Short mmCIF file of C-alpha atoms in Angstrom, two decimals:
data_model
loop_
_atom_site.label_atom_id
_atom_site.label_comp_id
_atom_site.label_asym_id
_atom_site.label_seq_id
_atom_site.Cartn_x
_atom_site.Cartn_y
_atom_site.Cartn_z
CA UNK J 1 4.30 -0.42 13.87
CA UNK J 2 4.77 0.86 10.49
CA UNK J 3 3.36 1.76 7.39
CA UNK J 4 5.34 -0.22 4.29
CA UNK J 5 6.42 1.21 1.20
CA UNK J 6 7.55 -0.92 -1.99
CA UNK J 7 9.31 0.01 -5.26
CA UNK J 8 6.54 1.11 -7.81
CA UNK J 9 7.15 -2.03 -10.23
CA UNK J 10 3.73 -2.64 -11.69
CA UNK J 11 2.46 -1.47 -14.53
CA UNK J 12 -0.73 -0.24 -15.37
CA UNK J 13 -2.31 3.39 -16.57
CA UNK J 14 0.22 4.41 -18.67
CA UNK J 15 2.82 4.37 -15.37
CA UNK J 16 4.68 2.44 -12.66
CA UNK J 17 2.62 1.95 -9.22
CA UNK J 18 3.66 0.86 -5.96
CA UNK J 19 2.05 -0.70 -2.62
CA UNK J 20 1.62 0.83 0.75
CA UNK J 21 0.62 -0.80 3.53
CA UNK J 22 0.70 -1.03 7.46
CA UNK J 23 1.81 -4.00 9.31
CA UNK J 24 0.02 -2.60 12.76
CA UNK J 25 -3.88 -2.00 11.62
CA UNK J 26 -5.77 -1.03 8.83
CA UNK J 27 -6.47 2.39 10.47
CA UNK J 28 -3.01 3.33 10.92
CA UNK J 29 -2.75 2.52 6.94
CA UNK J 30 -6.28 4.45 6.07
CA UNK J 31 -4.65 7.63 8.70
CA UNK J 32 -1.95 7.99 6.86
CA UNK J 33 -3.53 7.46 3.11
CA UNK J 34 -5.54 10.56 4.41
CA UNK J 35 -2.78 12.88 5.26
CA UNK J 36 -0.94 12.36 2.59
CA UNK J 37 -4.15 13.00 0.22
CA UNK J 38 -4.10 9.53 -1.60
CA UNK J 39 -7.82 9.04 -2.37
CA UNK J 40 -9.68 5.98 -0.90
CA UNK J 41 -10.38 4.79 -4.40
CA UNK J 42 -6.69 3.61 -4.02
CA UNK J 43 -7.61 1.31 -1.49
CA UNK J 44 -7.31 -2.65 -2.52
CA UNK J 45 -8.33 -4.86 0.51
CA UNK J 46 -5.25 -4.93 2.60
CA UNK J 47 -2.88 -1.89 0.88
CA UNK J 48 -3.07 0.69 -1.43
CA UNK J 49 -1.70 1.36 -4.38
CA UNK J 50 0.21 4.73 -5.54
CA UNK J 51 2.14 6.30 -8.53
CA UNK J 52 5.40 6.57 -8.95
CA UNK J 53 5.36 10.08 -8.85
CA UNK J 54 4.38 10.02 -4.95
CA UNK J 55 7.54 7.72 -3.47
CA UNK J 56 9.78 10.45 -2.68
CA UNK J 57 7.24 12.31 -0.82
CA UNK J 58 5.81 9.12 0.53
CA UNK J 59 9.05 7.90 2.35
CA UNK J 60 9.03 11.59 3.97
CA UNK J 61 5.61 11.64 5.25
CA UNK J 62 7.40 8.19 6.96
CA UNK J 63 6.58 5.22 4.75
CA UNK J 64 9.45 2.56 5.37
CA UNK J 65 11.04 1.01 2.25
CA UNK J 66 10.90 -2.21 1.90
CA UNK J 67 11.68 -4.95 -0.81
CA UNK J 68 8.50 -6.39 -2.09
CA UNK J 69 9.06 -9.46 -0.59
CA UNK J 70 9.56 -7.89 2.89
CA UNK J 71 6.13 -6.30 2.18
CA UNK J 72 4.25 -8.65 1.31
CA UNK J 73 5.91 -10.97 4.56
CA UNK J 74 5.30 -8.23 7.18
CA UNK J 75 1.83 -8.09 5.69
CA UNK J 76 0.69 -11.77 5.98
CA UNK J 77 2.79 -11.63 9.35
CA UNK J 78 0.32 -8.75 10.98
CA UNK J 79 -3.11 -10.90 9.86
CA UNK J 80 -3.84 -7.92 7.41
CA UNK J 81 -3.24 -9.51 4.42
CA UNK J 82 -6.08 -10.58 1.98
CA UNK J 83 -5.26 -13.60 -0.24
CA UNK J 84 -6.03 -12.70 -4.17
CA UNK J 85 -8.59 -15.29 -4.54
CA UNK J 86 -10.53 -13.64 -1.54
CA UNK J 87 -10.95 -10.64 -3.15
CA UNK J 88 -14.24 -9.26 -4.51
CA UNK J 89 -14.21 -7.99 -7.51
CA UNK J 90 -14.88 -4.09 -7.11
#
């Protein structure tokens, strides 16, 4: 039980945003979003995203670094993960 942190890699916004997700439950993911005051417009069907800005203070709250590919591998593993194409446009 963990909640996943990758690198912020992607680009968008003018900055460099990373992925957090949980590889237990979606409420241990949305539990710690809350405490750590990332807003639930963040929220992307299975992780949510977060600036660069926030890693540090991310991985001290107790987010677990992980590669990307570890993420995303964990994430599929635990039945959370939502395939692209399944996604609704928000």
């Amino acid at each position: 039980m963990a909640v996943l942190i990758d690198a912020p890699v992607w680009p968008a916004h003018g900055r460099l945003w990373g992925h957090l997700v949980s590889d237990r439950s979606l409420e241990e993911l949305h539990a710690f979003a809350r405490e750590a005051g990332i807003p639930e417009r963040g929220f992307d069907h299975d992780h949510y995203d977060y600036p660069e800005s926030r890693y540090d203070e991310l991985v001290a709250q107790g987010a677990e670094p992980v590669s990307g590919k570890e993420l995303v591998a964990r994430l599929s593993a635990s039945g959370l993960r939502v395939a692209q194409r399944d996604k609704r446009p928000r």
